[in-house]
Coordinates of C-alpha atoms in Angstrom, one line a residue:
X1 CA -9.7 15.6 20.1
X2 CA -12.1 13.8 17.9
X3 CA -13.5 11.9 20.5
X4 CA -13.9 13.8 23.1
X5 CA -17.2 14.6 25.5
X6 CA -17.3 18.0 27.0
X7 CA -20.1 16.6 28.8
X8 CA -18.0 13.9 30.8
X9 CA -16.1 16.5 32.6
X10 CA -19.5 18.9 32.8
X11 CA -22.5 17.1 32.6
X12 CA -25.7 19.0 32.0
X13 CA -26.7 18.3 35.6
X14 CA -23.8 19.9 37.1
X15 CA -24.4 22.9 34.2
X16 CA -27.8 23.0 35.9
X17 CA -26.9 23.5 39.1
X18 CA -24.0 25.9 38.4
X19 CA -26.7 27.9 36.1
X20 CA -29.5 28.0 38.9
X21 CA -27.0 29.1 41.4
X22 CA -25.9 32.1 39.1
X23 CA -28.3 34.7 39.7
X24 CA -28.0 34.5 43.4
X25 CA -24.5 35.0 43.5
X26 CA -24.2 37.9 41.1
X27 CA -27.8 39.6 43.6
X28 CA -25.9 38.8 46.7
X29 CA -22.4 39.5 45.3
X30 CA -20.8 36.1 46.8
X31 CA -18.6 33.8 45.6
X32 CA -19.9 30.5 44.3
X33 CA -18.8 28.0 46.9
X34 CA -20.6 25.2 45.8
X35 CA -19.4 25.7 42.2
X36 CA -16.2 25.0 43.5
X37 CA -16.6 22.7 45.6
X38 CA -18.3 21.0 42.5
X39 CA -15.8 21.5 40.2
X40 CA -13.2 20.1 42.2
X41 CA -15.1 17.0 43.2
X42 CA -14.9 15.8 39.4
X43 CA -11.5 16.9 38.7
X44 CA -12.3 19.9 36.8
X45 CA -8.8 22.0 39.0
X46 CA -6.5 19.9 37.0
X47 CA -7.8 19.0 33.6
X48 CA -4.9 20.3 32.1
X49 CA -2.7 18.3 34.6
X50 CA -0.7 15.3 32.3
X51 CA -2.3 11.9 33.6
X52 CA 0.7 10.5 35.0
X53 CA 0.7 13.1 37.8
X54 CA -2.9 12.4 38.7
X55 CA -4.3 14.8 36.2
X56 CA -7.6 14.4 33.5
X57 CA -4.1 15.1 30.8
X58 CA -6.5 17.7 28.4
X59 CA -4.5 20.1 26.1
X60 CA -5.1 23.6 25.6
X61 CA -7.7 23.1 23.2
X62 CA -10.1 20.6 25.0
X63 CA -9.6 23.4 28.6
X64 CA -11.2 26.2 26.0
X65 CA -14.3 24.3 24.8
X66 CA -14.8 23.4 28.4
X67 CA -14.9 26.9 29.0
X68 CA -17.2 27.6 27.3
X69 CA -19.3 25.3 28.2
X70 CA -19.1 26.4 31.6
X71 CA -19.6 30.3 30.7
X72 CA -22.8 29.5 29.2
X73 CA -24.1 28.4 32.7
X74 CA -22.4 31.1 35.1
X75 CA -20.1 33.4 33.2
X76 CA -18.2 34.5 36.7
X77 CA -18.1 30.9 38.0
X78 CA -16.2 30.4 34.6
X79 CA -14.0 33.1 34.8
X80 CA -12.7 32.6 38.2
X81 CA -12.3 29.4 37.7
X82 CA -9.9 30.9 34.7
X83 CA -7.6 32.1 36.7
X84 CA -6.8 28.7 38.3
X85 CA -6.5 27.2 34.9
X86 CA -4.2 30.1 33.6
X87 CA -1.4 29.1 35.6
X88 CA -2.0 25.0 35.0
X89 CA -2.1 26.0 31.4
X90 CA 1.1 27.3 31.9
X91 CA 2.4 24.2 33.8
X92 CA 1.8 22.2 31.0
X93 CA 3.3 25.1 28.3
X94 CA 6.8 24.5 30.5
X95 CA 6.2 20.5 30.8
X96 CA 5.5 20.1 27.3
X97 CA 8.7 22.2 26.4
X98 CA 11.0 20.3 28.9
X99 CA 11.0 23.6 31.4
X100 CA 11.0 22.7 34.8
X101 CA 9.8 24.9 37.6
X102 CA 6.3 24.7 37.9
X103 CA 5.9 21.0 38.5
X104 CA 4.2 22.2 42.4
X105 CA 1.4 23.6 40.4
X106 CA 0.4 20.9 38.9
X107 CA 0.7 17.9 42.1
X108 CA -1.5 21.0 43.7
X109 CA -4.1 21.4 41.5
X110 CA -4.4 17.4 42.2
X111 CA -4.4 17.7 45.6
X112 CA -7.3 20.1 45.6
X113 CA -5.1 23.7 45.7
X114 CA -6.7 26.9 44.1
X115 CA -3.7 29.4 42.1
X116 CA -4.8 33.0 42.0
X117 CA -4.0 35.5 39.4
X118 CA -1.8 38.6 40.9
X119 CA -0.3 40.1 38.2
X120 CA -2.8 43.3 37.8
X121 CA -1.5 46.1 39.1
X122 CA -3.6 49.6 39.4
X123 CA -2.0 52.1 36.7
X124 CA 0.5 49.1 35.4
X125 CA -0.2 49.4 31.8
X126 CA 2.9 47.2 31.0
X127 CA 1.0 44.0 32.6
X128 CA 4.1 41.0 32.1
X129 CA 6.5 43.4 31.0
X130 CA 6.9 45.1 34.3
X131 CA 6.0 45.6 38.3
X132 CA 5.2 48.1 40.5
X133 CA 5.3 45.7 43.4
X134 CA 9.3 45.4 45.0
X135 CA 10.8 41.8 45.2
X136 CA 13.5 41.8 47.9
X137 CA 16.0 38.8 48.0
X138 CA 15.6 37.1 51.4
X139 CA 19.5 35.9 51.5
X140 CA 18.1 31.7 51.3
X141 CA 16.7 32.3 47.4
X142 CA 13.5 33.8 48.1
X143 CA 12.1 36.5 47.6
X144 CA 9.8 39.0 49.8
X145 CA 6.9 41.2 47.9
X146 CA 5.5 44.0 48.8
X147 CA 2.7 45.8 46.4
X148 CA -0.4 46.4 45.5
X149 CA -2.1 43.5 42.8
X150 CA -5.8 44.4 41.8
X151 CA -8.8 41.9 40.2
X152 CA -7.5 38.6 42.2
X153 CA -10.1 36.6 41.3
X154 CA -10.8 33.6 43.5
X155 CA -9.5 36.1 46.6
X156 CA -12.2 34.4 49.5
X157 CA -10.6 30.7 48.7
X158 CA -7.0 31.0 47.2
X159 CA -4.4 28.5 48.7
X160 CA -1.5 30.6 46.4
X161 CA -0.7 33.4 44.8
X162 CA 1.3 33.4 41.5
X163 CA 2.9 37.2 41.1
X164 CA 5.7 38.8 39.4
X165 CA 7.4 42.0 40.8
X166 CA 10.6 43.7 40.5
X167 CA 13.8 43.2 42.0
X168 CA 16.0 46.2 42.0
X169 CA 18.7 45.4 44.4
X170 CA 20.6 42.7 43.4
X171 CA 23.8 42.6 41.2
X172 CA 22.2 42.1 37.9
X173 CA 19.4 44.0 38.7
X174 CA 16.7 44.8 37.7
X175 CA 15.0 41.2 37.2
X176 CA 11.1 40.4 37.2
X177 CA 10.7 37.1 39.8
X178 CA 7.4 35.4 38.8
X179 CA 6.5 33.6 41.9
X180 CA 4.1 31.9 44.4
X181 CA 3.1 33.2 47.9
X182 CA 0.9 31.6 50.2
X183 CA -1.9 33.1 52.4
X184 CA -0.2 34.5 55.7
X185 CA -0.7 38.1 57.8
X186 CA 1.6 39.5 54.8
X187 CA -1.2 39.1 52.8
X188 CA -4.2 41.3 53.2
X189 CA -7.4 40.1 51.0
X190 CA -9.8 43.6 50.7
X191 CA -13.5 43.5 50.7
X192 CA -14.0 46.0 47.9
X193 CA -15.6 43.9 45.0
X194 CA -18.5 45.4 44.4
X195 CA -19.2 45.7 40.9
X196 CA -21.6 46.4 38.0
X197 CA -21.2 42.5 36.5
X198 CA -19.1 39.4 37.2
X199 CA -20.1 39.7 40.3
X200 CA -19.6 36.5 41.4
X201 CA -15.8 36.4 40.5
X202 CA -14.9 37.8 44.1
X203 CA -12.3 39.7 42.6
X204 CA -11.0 41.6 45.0
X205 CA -7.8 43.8 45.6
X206 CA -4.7 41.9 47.4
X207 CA -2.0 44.1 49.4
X208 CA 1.3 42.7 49.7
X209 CA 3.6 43.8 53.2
X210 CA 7.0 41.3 52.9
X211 CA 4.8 38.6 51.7
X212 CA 7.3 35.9 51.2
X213 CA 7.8 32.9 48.3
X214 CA 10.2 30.6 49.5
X215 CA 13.4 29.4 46.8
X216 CA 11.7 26.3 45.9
X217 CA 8.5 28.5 44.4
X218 CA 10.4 31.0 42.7
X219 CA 9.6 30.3 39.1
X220 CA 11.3 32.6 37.0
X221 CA 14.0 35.7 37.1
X222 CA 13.6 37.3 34.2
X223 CA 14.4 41.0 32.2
X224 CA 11.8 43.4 32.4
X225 CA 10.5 44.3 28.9
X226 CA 9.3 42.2 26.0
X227 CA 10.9 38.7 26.7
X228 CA 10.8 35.3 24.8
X229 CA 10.9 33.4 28.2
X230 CA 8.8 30.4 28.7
X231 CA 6.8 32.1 31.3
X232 CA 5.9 35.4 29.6
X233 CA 4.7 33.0 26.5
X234 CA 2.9 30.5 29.3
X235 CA 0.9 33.2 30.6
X236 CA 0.1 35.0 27.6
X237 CA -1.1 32.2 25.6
X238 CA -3.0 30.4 27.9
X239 CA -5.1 33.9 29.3
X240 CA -5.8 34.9 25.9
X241 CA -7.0 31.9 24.9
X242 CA -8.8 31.0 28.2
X243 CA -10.6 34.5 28.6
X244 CA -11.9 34.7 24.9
X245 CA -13.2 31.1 25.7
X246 CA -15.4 32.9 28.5
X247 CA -16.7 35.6 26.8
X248 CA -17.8 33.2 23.6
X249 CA -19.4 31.3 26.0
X250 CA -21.4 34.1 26.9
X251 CA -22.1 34.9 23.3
X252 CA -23.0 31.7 22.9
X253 CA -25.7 31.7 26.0
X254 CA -27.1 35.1 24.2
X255 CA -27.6 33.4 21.4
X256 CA -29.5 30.5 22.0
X257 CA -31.8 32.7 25.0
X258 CA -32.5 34.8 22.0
X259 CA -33.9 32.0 19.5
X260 CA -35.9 30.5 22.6
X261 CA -37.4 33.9 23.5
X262 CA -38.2 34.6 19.8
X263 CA -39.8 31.3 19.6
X264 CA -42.0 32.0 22.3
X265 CA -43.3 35.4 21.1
X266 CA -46.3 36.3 19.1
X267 CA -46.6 39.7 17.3
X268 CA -50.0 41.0 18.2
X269 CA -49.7 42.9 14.5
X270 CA -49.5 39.7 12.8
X271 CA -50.6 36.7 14.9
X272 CA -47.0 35.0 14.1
X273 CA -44.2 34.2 16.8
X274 CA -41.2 36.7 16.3
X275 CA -39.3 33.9 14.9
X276 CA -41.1 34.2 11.2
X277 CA -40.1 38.5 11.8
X278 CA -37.7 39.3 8.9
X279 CA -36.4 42.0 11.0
X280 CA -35.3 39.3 13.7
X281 CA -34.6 36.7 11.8
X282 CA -31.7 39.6 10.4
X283 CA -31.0 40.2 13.7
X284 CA -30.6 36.1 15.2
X285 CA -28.7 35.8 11.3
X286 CA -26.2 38.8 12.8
X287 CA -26.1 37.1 15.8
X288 CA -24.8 33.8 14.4
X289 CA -22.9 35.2 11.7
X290 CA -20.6 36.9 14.4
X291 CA -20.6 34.2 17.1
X292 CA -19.4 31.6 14.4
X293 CA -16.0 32.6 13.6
X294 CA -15.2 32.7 16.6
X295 CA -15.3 28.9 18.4
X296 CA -12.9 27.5 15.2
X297 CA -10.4 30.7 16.0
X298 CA -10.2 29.5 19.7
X299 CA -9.4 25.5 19.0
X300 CA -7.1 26.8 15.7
X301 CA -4.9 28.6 18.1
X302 CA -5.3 26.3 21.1
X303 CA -4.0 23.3 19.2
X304 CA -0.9 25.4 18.0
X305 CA -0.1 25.9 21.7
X306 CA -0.5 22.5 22.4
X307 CA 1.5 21.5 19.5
X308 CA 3.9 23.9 19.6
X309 CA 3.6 25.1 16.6
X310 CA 5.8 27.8 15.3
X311 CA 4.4 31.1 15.0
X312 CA 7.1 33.5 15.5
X313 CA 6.3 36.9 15.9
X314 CA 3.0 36.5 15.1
X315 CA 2.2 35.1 18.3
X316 CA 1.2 38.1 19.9
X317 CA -0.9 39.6 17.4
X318 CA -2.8 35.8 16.8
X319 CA -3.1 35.9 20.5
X320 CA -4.2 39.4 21.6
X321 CA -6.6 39.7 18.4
X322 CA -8.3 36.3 19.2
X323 CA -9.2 37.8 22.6
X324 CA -10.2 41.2 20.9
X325 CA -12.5 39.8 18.5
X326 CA -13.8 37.7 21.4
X327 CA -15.1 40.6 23.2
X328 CA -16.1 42.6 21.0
X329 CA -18.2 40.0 19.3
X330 CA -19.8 38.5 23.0
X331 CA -20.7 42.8 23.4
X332 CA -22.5 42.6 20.0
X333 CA -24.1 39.3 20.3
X334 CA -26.0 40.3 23.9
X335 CA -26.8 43.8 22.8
X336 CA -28.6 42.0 19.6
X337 CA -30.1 39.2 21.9
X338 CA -31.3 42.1 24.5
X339 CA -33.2 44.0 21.7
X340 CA -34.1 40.7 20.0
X341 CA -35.6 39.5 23.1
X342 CA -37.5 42.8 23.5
X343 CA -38.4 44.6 27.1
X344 CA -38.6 41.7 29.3
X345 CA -34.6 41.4 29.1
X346 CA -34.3 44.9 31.0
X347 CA -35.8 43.4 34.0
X348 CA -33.3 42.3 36.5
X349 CA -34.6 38.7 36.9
X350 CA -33.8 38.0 32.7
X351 CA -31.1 36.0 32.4
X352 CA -30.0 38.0 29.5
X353 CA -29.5 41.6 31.7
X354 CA -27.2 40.2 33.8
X355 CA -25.4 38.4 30.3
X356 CA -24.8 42.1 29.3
X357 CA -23.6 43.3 32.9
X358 CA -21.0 40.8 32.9
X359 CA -19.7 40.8 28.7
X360 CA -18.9 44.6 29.7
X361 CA -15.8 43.2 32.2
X362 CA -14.3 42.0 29.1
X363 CA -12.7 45.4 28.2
X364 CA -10.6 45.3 31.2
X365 CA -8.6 42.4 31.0
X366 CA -5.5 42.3 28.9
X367 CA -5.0 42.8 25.8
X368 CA -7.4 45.7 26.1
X369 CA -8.3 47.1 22.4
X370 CA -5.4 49.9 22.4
X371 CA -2.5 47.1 23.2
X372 CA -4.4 44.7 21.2
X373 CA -4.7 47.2 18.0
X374 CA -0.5 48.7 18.6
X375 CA 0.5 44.7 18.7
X376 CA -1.0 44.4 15.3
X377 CA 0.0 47.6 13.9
X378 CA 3.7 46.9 14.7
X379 CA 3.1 43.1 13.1
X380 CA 1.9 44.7 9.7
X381 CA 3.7 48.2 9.7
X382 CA 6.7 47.5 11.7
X383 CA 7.5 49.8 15.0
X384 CA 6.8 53.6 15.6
X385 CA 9.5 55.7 14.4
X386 CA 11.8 56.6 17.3

């Protein structure tokens, strides 16, 4: 880790590019193609993909600094892109544990294939622990899925799905079976992303009708419910850690738009640029105060993932908390950059107003603060009383 160069796998040219590209995608509400395309031309799909299956071989911890490097450019670009490196994080969780299954992910993501995210479900407030989508047993160890799965990112340009449903019908009943799907008439892609920020992300609802995962992409059988598996830990982990990545990238952007613009600004009461402002100065000190802790939480817990550390059962408050604090310190940091920056950052065409459009998506994705908050009351206090 010592030596490596986020800039090797994004130089500042590409970061340009991405960034100047940005604002027409969130206006026009498109997905960024050429990001993409981009992305994939350096290898960027399969950083986390060990090098002796064609991969760049990063851990964990290098995947989130690279995140946020690339939020600070296009927020929704980066958090699409997310979704793709959830599940090859969670290849490499089961490779580096000696748990097979998931090996298809990672030769893909070499090859150039792009893994959605379908676990979302409308009203599913038990996210990994549960399904309202039915999976049916084919008879040849497949599995058939028919539901509803909502904020599939990457929806124009997926080449598979990974999803979990619920199988009710066979003899040891019910399981959840995580698998993949690829894109076929079973699977209907909506056109109903139309939102107030992360625009860009193309994250659009996904209807299932007896989509179908053949035996040799069914990942996991699992019981419904809290659950130790591999996968349930994979996916957890490596979202948590991925998405609060995102948003400090985008506190991070914030941040240094507000220094420049402060810079730049001369008070007509005093002749000085806003920089030499006590008030501001408190308000950029706020800014960094808050944004600091949280870069050194993100690579802490990353590098216990990728060494397998042992953290028992405080995995899940470690994990749901780093994402909390991520959010709710990326919402503080833009609304202090926006005032910081003064009236000019309410216009449409500041970077900043679209910055505080898309740090408001952060309160929808898992752990949201009510899970996040029961997680760690349970941790400290033990369960509710029954």
């Amino acid at each position: 880790m010592s030596d490596f160069d986020p800039t090797s796998f994004l130089p500042d040219d590409l970061l340009g590019r991405i960034r100047d590209r940005a604002p027409i995608h969130d206006r026009e509400n498109t997905f960024p193609q050429q990001d993409l395309d981009e992305l994939r031309d350096t290898g960027y799909l399969s950083i986390l993909v060990p090098t002796e299956r064609g991969g760049a071989g990063l851990g964990l911890e290098e995947a989130a600094i690279l995140q946020q490097r690339l939020a600070t450019a296009a927020p929704a670009t980066a958090l699409a892109i997310n979704m793709h490196l959830v599940w090859t994080g969670v290849a490499k969780v089961f490779s580096d544990r000696g748990v097979s299954g998931l090996e298809f992910v990672q030769d893909g993501a070499v090859a150039g294939e792009v893994f959605a995210f379908g676990i979302s479900e409308g009203g599913n407030d038990l996210v990994l622990f549960g399904s309202d989508t039915a999976a049916v047993p084919t008879g040849d160890g497949g599995y058939a899925f028919t539901g509803t799965k909502i904020f599939t990112s990457l929806a124009p340009v997926w080449t598979k799905l990974g999803l979990h449903g619920l199988d009710t019908t066979s003899p040891d009943a019910p399981k959840l079976v995580f698998a993949f799907v690829e894109r076929t008439d079973a699977v209907e892609t909506g056109d109903d992303w139309d939102t107030l920020g992360m625009r860009a992300t193309q994250s659009r609802t996904t209807r299932l009708d007896g989509a179908v995962a053949d035996a040799a992409h069914i990942v996991r059988r699992i019981d419904p419910g809290p659950n130790p598996d591999p996968i349930v830990f994979g996916i957890f982990s490596v979202f948590e850690i991925l998405l609060a990545s995102v948003y400090t990238g985008i506190a991070r952007r914030a941040l240094d738009l507000a220094v420049l613009t402060v810079q730049k600004r001369t008070s007509k009461k005093t002749g000085l640029p806003y920089s030499q402002d006590p008030d501001i100065r408190w308000r950029i000190a706020d800014m960094a105060l808050a944004y600091d802790a949280l870069p050194a939480q993100i690579t802490a817990l990353a590098r216990d993932v990728d060494e397998m550390s042992d953290n028992g059962a405080r995995w899940f408050t470690l994990l749901s908390g780093v994402k909390h604090r991520a959010i709710t310190m990326a919402k503080h940091v833009v609304d202090q950059a926006m005032l910081s920056a003064g009236g000019g950052s309410y216009f449409s065409a500041n970077e900043l107003s679209r910055l505080y459009r898309d740090v408001l998506a952060g309160a929808f994705h898992p752990s949201d603060p009510e899970s996040a908050h029961a997680t760690a009351a349970s941790a400290w206090l033990g369960p509710l009383d029954s």
